[in-house]
Short mmCIF file of C-alpha atoms in Angstrom, two decimals:
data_model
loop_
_atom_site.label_atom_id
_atom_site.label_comp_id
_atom_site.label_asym_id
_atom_site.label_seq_id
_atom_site.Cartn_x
_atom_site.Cartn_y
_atom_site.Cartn_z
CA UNK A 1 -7.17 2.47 -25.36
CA UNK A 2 -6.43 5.68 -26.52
CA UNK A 3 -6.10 6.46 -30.56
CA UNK A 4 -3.44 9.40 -30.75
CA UNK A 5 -2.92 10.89 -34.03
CA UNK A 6 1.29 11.36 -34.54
CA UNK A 7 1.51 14.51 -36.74
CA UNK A 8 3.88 12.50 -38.92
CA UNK A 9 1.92 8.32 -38.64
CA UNK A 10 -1.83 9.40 -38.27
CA UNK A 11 -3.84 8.09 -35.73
CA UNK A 12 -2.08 5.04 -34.00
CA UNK A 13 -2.88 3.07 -30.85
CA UNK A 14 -1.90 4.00 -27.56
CA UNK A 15 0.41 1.22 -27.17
CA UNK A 16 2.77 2.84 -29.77
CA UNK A 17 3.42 6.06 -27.95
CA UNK A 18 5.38 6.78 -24.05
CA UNK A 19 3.98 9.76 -22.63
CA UNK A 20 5.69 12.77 -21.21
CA UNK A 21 3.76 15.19 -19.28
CA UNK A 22 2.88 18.63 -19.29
CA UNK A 23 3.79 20.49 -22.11
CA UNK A 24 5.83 23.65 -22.49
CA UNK A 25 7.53 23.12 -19.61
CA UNK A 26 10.77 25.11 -20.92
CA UNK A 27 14.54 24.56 -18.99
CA UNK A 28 15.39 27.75 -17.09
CA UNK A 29 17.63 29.89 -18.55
CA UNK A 30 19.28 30.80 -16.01
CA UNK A 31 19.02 27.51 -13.80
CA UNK A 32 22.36 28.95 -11.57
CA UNK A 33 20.24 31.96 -10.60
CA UNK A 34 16.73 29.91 -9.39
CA UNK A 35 16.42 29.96 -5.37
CA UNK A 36 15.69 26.41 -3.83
CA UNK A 37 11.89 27.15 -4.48
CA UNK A 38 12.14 27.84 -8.01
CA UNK A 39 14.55 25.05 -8.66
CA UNK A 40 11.89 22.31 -6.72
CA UNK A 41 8.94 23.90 -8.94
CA UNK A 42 10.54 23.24 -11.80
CA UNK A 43 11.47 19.95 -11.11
CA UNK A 44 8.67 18.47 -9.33
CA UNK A 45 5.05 20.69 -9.98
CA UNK A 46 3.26 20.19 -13.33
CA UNK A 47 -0.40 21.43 -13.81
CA UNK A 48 -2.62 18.83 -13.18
CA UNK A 49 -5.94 19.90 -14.43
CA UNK A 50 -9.34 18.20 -14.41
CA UNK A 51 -10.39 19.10 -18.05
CA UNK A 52 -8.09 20.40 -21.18
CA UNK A 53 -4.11 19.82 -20.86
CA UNK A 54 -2.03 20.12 -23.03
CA UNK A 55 0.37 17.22 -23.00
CA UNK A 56 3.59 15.60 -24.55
CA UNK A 57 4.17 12.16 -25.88
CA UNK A 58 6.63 10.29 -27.90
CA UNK A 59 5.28 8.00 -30.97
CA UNK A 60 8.13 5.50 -29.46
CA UNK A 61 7.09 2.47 -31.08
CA UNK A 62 6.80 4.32 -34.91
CA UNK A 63 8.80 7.09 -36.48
CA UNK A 64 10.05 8.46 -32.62
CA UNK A 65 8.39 11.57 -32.89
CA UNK A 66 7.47 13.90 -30.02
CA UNK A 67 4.50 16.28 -30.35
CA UNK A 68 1.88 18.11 -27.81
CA UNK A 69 -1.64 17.04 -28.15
CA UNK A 70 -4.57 19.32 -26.04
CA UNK A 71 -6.79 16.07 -24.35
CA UNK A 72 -9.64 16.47 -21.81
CA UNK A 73 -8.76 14.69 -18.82
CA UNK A 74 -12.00 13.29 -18.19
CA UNK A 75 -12.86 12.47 -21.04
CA UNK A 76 -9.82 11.56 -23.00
CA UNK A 77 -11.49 13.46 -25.73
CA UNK A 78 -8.30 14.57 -27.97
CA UNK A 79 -9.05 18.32 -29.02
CA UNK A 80 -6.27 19.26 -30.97
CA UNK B 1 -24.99 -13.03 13.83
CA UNK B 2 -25.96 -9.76 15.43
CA UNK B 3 -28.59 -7.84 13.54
CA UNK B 4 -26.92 -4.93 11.67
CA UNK B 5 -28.05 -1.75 12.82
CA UNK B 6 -30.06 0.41 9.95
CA UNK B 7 -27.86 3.26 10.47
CA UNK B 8 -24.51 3.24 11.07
CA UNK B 9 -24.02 7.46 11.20
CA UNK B 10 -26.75 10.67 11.02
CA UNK B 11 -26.97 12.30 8.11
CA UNK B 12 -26.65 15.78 9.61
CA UNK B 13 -26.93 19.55 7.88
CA UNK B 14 -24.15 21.34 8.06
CA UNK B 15 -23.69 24.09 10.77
CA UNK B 16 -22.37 27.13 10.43
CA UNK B 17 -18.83 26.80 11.56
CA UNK B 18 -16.62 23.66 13.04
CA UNK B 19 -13.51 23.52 15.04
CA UNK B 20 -11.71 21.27 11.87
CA UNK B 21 -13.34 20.66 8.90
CA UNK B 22 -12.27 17.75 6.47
CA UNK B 23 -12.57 18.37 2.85
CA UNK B 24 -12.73 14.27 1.61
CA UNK B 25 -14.72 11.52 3.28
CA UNK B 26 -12.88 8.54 2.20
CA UNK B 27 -10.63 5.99 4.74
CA UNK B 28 -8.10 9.00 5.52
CA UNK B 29 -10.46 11.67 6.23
CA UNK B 30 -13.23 9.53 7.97
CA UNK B 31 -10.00 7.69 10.15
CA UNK B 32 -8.49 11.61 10.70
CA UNK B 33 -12.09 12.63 12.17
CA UNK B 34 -12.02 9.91 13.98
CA UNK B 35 -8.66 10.27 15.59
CA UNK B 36 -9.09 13.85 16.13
CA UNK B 37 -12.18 13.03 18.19
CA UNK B 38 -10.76 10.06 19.95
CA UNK B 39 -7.36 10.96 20.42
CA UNK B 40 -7.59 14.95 20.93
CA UNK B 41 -10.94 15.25 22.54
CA UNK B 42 -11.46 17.58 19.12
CA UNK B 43 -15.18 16.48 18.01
CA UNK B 44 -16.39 19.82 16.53
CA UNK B 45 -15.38 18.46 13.58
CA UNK B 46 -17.48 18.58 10.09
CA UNK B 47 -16.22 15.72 7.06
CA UNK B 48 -17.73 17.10 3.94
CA UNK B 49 -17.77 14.38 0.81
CA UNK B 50 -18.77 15.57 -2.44
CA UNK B 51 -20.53 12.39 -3.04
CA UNK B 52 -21.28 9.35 -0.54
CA UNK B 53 -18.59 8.45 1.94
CA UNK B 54 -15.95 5.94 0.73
CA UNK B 55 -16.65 6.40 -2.47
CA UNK B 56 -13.91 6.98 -4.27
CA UNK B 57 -9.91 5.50 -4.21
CA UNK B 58 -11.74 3.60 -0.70
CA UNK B 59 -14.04 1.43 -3.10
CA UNK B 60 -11.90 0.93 -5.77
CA UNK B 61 -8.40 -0.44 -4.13
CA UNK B 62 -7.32 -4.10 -3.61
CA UNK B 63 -6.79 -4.10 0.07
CA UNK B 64 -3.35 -4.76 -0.03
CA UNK B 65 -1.81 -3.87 3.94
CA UNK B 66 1.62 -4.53 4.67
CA UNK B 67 4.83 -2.61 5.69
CA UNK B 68 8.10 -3.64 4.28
CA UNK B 69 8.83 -0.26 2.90
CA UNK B 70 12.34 0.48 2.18
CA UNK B 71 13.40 4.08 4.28
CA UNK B 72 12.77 4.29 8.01
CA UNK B 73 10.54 7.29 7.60
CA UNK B 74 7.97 5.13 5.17
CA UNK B 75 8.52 1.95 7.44
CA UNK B 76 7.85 3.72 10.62
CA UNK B 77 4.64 5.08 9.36
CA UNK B 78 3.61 2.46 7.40
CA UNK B 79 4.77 0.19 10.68
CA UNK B 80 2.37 2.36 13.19
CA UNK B 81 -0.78 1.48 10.54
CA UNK B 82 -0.01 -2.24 10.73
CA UNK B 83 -0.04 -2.03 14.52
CA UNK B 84 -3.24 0.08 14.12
CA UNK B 85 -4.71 -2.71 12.20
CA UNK B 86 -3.94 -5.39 14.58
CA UNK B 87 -6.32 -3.32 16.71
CA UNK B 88 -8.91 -1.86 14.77
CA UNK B 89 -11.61 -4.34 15.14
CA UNK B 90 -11.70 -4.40 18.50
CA UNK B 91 -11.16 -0.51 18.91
CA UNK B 92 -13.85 0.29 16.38
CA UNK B 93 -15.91 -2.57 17.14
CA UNK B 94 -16.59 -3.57 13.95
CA UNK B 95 -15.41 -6.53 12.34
CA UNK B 96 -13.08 -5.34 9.17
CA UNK B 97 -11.80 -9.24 8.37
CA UNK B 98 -8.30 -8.18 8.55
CA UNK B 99 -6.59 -11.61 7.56
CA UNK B 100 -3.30 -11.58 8.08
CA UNK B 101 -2.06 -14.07 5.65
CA UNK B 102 1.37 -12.70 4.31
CA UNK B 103 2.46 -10.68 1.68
CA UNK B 104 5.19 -12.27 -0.75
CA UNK B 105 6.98 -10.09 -3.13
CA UNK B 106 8.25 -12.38 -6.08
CA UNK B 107 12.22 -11.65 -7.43
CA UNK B 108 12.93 -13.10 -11.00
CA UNK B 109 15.94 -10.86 -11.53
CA UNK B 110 19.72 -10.55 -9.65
CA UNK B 111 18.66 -7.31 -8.95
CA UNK B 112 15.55 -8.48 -8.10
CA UNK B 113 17.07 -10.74 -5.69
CA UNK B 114 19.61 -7.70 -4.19
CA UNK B 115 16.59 -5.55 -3.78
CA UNK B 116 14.73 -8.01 -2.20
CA UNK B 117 17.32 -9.27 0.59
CA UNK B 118 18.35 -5.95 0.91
CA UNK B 119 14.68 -4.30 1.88
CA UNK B 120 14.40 -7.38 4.26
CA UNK B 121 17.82 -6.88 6.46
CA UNK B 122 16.38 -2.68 6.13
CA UNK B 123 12.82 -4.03 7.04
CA UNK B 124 14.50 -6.27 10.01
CA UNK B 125 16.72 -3.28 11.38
CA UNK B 126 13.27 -1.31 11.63
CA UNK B 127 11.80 -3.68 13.50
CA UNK B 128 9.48 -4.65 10.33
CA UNK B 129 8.75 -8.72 9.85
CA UNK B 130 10.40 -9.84 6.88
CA UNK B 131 11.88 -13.09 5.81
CA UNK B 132 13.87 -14.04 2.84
CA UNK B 133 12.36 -17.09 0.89
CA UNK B 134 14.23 -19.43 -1.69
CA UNK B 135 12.09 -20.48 -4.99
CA UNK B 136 11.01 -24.38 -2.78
CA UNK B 137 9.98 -22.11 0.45
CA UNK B 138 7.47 -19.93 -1.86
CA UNK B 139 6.27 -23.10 -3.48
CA UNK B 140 5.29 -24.13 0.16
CA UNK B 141 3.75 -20.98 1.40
CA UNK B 142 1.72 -20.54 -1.56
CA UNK B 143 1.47 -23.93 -3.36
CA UNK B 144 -0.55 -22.32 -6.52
CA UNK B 145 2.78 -19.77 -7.58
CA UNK B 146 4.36 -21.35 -10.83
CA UNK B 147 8.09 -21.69 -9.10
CA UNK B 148 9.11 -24.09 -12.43
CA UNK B 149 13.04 -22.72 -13.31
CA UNK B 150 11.69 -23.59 -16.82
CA UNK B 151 9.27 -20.25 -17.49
CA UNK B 152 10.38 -17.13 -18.64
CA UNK B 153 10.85 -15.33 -15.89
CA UNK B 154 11.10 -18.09 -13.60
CA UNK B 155 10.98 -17.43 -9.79
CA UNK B 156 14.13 -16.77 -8.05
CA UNK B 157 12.71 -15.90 -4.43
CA UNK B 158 10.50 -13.41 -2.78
CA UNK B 159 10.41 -11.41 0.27
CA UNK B 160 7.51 -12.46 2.67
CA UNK B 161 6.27 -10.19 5.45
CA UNK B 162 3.90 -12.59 7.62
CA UNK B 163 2.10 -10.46 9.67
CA UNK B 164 0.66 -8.44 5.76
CA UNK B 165 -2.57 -9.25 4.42
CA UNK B 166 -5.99 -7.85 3.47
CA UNK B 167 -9.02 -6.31 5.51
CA UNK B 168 -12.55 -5.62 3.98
CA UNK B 169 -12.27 -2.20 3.02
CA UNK B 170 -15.94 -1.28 2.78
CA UNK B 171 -16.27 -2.35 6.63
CA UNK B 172 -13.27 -0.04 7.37
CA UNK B 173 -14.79 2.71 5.98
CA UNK B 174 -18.01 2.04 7.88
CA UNK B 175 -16.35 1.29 11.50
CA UNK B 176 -14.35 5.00 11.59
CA UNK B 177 -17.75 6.29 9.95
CA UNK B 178 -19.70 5.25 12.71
CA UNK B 179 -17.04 5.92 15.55
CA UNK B 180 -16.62 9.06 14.27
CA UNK B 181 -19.95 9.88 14.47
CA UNK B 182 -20.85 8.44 17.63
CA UNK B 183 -18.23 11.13 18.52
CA UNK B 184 -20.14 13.74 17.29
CA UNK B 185 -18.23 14.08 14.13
CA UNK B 186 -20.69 15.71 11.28
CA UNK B 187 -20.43 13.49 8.11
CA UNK B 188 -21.54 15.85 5.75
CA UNK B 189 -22.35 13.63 2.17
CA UNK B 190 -23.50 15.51 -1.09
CA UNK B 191 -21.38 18.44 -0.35
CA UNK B 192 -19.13 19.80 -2.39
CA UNK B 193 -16.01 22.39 -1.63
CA UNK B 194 -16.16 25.29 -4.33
CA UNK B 195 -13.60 27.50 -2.98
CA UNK B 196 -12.50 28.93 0.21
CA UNK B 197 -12.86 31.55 2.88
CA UNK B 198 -9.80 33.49 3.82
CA UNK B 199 -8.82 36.46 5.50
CA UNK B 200 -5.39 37.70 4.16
CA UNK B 201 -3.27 34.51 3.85
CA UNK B 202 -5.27 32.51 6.52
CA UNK B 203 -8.17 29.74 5.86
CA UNK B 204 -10.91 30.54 7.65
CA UNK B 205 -13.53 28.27 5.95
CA UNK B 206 -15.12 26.82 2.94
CA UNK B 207 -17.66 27.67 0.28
CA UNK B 208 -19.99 24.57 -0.57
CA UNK B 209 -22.89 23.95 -2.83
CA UNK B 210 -24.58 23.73 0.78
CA UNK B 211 -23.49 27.60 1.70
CA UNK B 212 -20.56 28.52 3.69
CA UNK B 213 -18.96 26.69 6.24
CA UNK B 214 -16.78 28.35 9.05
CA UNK B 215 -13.67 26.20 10.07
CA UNK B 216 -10.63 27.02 12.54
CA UNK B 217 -8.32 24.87 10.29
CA UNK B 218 -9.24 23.15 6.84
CA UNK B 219 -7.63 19.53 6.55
CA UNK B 220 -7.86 18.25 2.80
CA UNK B 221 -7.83 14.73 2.05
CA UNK B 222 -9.49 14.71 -1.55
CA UNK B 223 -6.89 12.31 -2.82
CA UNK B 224 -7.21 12.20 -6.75
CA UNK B 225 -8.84 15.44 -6.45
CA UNK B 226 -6.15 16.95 -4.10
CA UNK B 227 -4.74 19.50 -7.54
CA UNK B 228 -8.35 20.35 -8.07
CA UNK B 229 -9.07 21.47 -4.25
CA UNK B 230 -5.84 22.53 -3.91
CA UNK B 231 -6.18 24.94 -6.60
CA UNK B 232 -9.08 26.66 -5.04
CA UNK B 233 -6.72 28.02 -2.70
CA UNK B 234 -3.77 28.90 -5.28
CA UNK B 235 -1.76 26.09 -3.89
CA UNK B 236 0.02 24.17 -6.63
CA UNK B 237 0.74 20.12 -5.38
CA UNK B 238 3.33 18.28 -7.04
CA UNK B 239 1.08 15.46 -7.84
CA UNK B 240 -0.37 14.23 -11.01
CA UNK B 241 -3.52 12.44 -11.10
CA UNK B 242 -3.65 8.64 -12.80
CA UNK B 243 -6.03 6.04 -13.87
CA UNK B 244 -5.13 2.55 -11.70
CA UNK B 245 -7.26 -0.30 -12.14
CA UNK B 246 -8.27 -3.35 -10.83
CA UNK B 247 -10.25 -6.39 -11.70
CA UNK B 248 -11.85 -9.11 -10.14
CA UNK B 249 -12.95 -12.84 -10.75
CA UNK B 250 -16.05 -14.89 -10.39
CA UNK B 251 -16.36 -16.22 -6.87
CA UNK B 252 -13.97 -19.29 -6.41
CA UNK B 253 -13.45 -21.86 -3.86
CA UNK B 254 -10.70 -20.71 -1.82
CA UNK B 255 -7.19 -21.49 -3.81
CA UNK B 256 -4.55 -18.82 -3.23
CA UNK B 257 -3.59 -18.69 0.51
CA UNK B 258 -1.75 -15.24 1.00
CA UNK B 259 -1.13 -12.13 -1.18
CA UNK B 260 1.57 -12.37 -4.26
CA UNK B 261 3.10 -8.95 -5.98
CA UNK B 262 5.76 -9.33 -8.38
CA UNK B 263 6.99 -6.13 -9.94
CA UNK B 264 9.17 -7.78 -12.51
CA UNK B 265 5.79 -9.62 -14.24
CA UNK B 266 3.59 -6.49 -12.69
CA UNK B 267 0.58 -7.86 -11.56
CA UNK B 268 -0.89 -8.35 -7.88
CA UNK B 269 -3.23 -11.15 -7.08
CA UNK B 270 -4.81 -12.10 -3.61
CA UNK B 271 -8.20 -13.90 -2.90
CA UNK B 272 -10.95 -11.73 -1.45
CA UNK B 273 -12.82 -13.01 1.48
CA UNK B 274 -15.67 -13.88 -1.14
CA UNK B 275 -13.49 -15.95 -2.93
CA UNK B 276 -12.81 -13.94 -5.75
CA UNK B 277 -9.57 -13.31 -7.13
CA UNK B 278 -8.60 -9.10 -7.32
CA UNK B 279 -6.03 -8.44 -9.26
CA UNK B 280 -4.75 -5.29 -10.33
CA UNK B 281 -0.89 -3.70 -11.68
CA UNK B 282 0.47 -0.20 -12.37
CA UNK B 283 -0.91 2.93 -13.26
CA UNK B 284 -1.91 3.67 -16.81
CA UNK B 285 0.40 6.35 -17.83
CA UNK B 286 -1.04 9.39 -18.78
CA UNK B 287 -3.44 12.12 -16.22
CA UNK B 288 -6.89 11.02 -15.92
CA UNK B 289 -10.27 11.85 -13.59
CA UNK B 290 -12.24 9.12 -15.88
CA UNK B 291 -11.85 6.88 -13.07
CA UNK B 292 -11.82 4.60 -16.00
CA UNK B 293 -8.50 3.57 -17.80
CA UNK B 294 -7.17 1.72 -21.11
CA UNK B 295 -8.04 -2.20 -22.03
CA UNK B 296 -4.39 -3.36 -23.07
CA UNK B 297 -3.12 -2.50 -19.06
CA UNK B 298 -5.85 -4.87 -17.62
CA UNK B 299 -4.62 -7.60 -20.42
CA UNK B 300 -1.13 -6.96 -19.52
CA UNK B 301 -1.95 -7.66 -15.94
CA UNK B 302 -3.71 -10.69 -16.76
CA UNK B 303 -1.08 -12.41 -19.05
CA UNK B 304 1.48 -11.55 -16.10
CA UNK B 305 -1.47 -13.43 -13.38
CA UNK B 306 -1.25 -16.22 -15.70
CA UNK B 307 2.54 -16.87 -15.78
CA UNK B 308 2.63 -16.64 -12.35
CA UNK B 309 -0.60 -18.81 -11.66
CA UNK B 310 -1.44 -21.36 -14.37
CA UNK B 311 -3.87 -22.53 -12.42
CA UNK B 312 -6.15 -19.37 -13.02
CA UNK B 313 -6.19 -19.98 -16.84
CA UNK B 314 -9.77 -21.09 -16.98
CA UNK B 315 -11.19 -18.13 -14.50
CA UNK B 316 -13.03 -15.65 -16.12
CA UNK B 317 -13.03 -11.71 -15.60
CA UNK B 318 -16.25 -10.60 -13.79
CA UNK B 319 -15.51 -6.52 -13.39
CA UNK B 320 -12.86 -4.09 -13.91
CA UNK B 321 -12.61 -0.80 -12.45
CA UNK B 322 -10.28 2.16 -12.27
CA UNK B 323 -9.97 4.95 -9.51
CA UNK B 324 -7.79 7.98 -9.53
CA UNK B 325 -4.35 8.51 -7.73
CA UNK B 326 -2.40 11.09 -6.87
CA UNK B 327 0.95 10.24 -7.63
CA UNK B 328 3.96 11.87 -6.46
CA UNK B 329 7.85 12.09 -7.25
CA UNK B 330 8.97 10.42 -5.39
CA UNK B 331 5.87 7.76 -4.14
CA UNK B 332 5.91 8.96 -1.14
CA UNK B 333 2.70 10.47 0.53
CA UNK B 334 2.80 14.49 1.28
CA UNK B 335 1.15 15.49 5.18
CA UNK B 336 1.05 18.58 6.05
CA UNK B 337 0.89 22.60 6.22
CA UNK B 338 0.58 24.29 2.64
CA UNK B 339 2.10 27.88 1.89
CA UNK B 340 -1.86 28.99 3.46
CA UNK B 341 -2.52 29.32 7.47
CA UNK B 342 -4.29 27.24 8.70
CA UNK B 343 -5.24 24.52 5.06
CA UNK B 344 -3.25 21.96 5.51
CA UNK B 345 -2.84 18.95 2.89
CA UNK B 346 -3.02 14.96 3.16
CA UNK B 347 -2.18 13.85 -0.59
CA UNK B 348 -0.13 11.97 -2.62
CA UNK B 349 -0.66 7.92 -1.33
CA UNK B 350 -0.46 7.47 -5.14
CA UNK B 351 -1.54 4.00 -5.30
CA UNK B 352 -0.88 2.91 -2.02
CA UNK B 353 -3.32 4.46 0.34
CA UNK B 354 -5.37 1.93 1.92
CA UNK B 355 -3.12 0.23 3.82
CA UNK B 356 -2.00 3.58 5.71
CA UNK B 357 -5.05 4.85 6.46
CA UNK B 358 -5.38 4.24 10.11
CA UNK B 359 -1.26 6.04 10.01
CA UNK B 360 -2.69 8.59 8.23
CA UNK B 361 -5.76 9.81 10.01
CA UNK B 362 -3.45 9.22 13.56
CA UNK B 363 -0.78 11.29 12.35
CA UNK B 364 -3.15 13.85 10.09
CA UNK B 365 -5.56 14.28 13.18
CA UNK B 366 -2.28 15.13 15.31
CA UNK B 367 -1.15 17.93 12.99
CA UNK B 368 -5.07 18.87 12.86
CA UNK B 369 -5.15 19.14 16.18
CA UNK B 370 -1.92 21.07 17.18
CA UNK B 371 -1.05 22.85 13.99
CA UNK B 372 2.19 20.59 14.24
CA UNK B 373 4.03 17.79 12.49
CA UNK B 374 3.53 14.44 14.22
CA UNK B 375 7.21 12.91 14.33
CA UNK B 376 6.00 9.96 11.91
CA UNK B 377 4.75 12.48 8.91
CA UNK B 378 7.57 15.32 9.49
CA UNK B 379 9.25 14.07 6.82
CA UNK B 380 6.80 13.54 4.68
CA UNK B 381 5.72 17.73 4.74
CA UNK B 382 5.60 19.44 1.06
CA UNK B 383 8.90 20.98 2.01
CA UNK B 384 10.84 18.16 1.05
CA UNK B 385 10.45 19.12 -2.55
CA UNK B 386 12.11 22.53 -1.88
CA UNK B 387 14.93 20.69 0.57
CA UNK B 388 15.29 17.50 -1.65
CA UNK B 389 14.98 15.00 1.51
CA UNK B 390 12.69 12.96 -0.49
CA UNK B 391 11.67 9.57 0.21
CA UNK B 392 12.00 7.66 -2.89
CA UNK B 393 10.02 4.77 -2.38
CA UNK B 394 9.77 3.15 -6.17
CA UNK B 395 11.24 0.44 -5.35
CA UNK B 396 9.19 -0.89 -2.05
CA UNK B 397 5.82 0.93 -3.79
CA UNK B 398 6.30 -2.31 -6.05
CA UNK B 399 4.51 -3.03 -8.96
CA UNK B 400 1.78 -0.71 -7.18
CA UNK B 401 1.61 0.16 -3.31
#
């Protein structure tokens, strides 16, 4: 199980927290003007990386936070 | 018994160029170099693995086969692999133990129930085998399920497709291995794709630790590693990578007769030809490559074993595992040409692979060979995610494929 540290609860088990993806994935700002391509990258193609990603989850369970944490995605080391 | 041969394949060095090369030698690419030497006569073929063959997803899945998918696009596909497996021993002469003992899919829910009669009459119309069963007809096809009204989330029916079951997935591996060899296929182990060759926006090989490889079309099928490979050619996937696992039991006299999923208690549980019990459940949520995954999801999945099967209280875990799938939007598979000539991209089984791997390599050798879609994975090309035609199959993947 993963121990994630909410920026607000300290570190808390994995359990407590959903998880939401890639981070920094920002709504266009001008969603009318995207082409078909654009529109389909946006909603379906997140990095994937094998390594560091940063990442967003929700401390659901606790005080409902949402925060980005950098992990390694092999070895679930949590970097920052 | 016959004695088993000591070799089932060569273990070749790679030559300079091939006709196709495979980048993945797991069940899909070792059944689509297979295909593309039985089928299309195509047998200048090369499967690289980065480690040994059927290592990966191949090793690690619970050998689940069935094909009551929802859409027709996912049931015709998934429909041509069960009547692949019906004929893969024999074709492949090799004995892969597919036991056809029926699949149940467990509704405790209303919508449960609606979702369930409603993928049957879809499963009938396509020609798929499917049967609606009431709480006393699951208690008599599999006499261990806990069918009490008095649990929590008692049983309220399941869907059963008869002609589902499990095959020995090792053995499958081995049988294309060794047909595909006998073929001439090169199965290339301990060889890892670092980038790739291309002239302008064309493929026209691969860069290994083993030196370069020449190729007239590059077929990935790295599964959990499809992002990573991908990337080597600037080609971004919509897939994200997961931990699933699985877990078995100590070896038990045989108990459980046919395979049980329930998504509303999430848990799958069939007996292996051994006689242990595999179990495994969902994915663990966030991206992984540990091909190892969190402790609470393998409780989970046990608790939900035991409501369904009080019988298995006092068996004990013996291993758990986890592999890495590629997971897409939608849970449907992607086959196909990428945005580069000639790389084309089998991905995105998520955690359903196995069972459509003789589909796959069929349909993936087709587009191999002629550069084209094969009518039964046209609509499941990368496009649709431009388009929007996708082919949401969350509710037929089930708890997991």
């Amino acid at each position: 199980m993963l121990l994630i540290p909410c920026p607000w609860c300290g570190d808390r088990d994995e359990t407590e927290f959903h998880y939401g993806g890639q981070a920094g994935v920002p709504y266009p700002e001008r969603p009318a003007d995207l082409s078909d391509e654009d529109w389909g990258r946006y909603l379906f193609v997140r990095d994937n990386p094998k390594g560091r990603f940063e990442e967003r989850w929700s401390h659901s369970a606790g005080c409902r936070r949402w925060f980005s944490i950098v992990r390694d995605t092999v070895s679930n080391e949590i970097v920052r | 018994m016959s004695e088993h041969p000591d070799r089932l394949w060569r273990n070749p060095e790679p030559r300079s160029g091939y006709d196709v090369v495979i980048v993945g030698g797991g069940g899909h690419g070792l059944a689509t170099a297979y295909y593309l030497a039985a089928n299309h006569g195509i047998r200048n073929v090369a499967v690289l693995e980065k480690g040994w063959l059927a290592g990966g997803n191949m090793a690690r899945n619970t050998t689940i086969i069935r094909s009551n998918y929802l859409w027709d696009e996912s049931a015709a596909i998934y429909e041509h692999a069960l009547k692949l497996w019906e004929g893969l021993s024999a074709e492949l002469d090799y004995d892969i133990l597919f036991s056809q003992r029926g699949v149940l899919n467990l509704a405790h829910t209303l919508q449960d129930v609606r979702e369930g009669t409603r993928r049957v009459n879809a499963n009938r119309l396509n020609g798929v085998d499917a049967e609606w069963l009431d709480p006393d007809e699951v208690q008599k096809f599999c006499p261990v399920v806990n069918t009490s009204p008095d649990v929590r989330y008692p049983v309220l029916g399941a869907t059963l497709q008869p002609r589902a079951g499990i095959a020995k997935h090792d053995h499958v591996a081995w049988a294309f291995a060794r047909k595909a060899d006998e073929l001439g296929v090169d199965l290339i182990q301990g060889c890892e794709v670092t980038g790739f060759l291309k002239q302008g926006n064309k493929v026209v090989g691969v860069e290994t630790n083993l030196g370069p490889i020449r190729a007239g079309r590059v077929g990935m099928a790295a599964a959990g590693h499809s992002s990573v490979l991908a990337s080597l050619a600037d080609v971004r996937l919509p897939v994200q990578s997961h931990p699933l696992q699985a877990l078995v039991s100590e070896l038990l006299e045989p108990v459980h007769p046919c395979v049980v999923m329930s998504n509303h208690v999430h848990v799958y549980v069939s007996q292996a030809h051994k006689g242990e019990l595999v179990m495994g459940a969902g994915i663990d949520p966030y991206n992984s490559y540990a091909q190892r995954g969190s402790v609470h999801v393998i409780e989970q999945q046990m608790a939900a074993a035991l409501e369904l099967f009080p019988i298995f209280a006092r068996a004990h875990v013996l291993r758990t595992w986890g592999g890495i799938v590629d997971v897409t939007p939608d849970a449907s598979p992607i086959i196909g040409p990428t945005p580069v000539d000639e790389l084309f991209v089998n991905c995105g089984w998520g955690t359903g692979g196995f069972k459509a791997t003789p589909a796959s390599g069929w349909t993936y050798a087709h587009t191999l060979a002629t550069g084209k879609a094969h009518p039964l994975n046209e609509p499941f090309a990368l496009e649709r995610f431009t388009t929007g035609a996708l082919i949401d199959e969350h509710g037929a993947a089930a708890v997991a494929h």
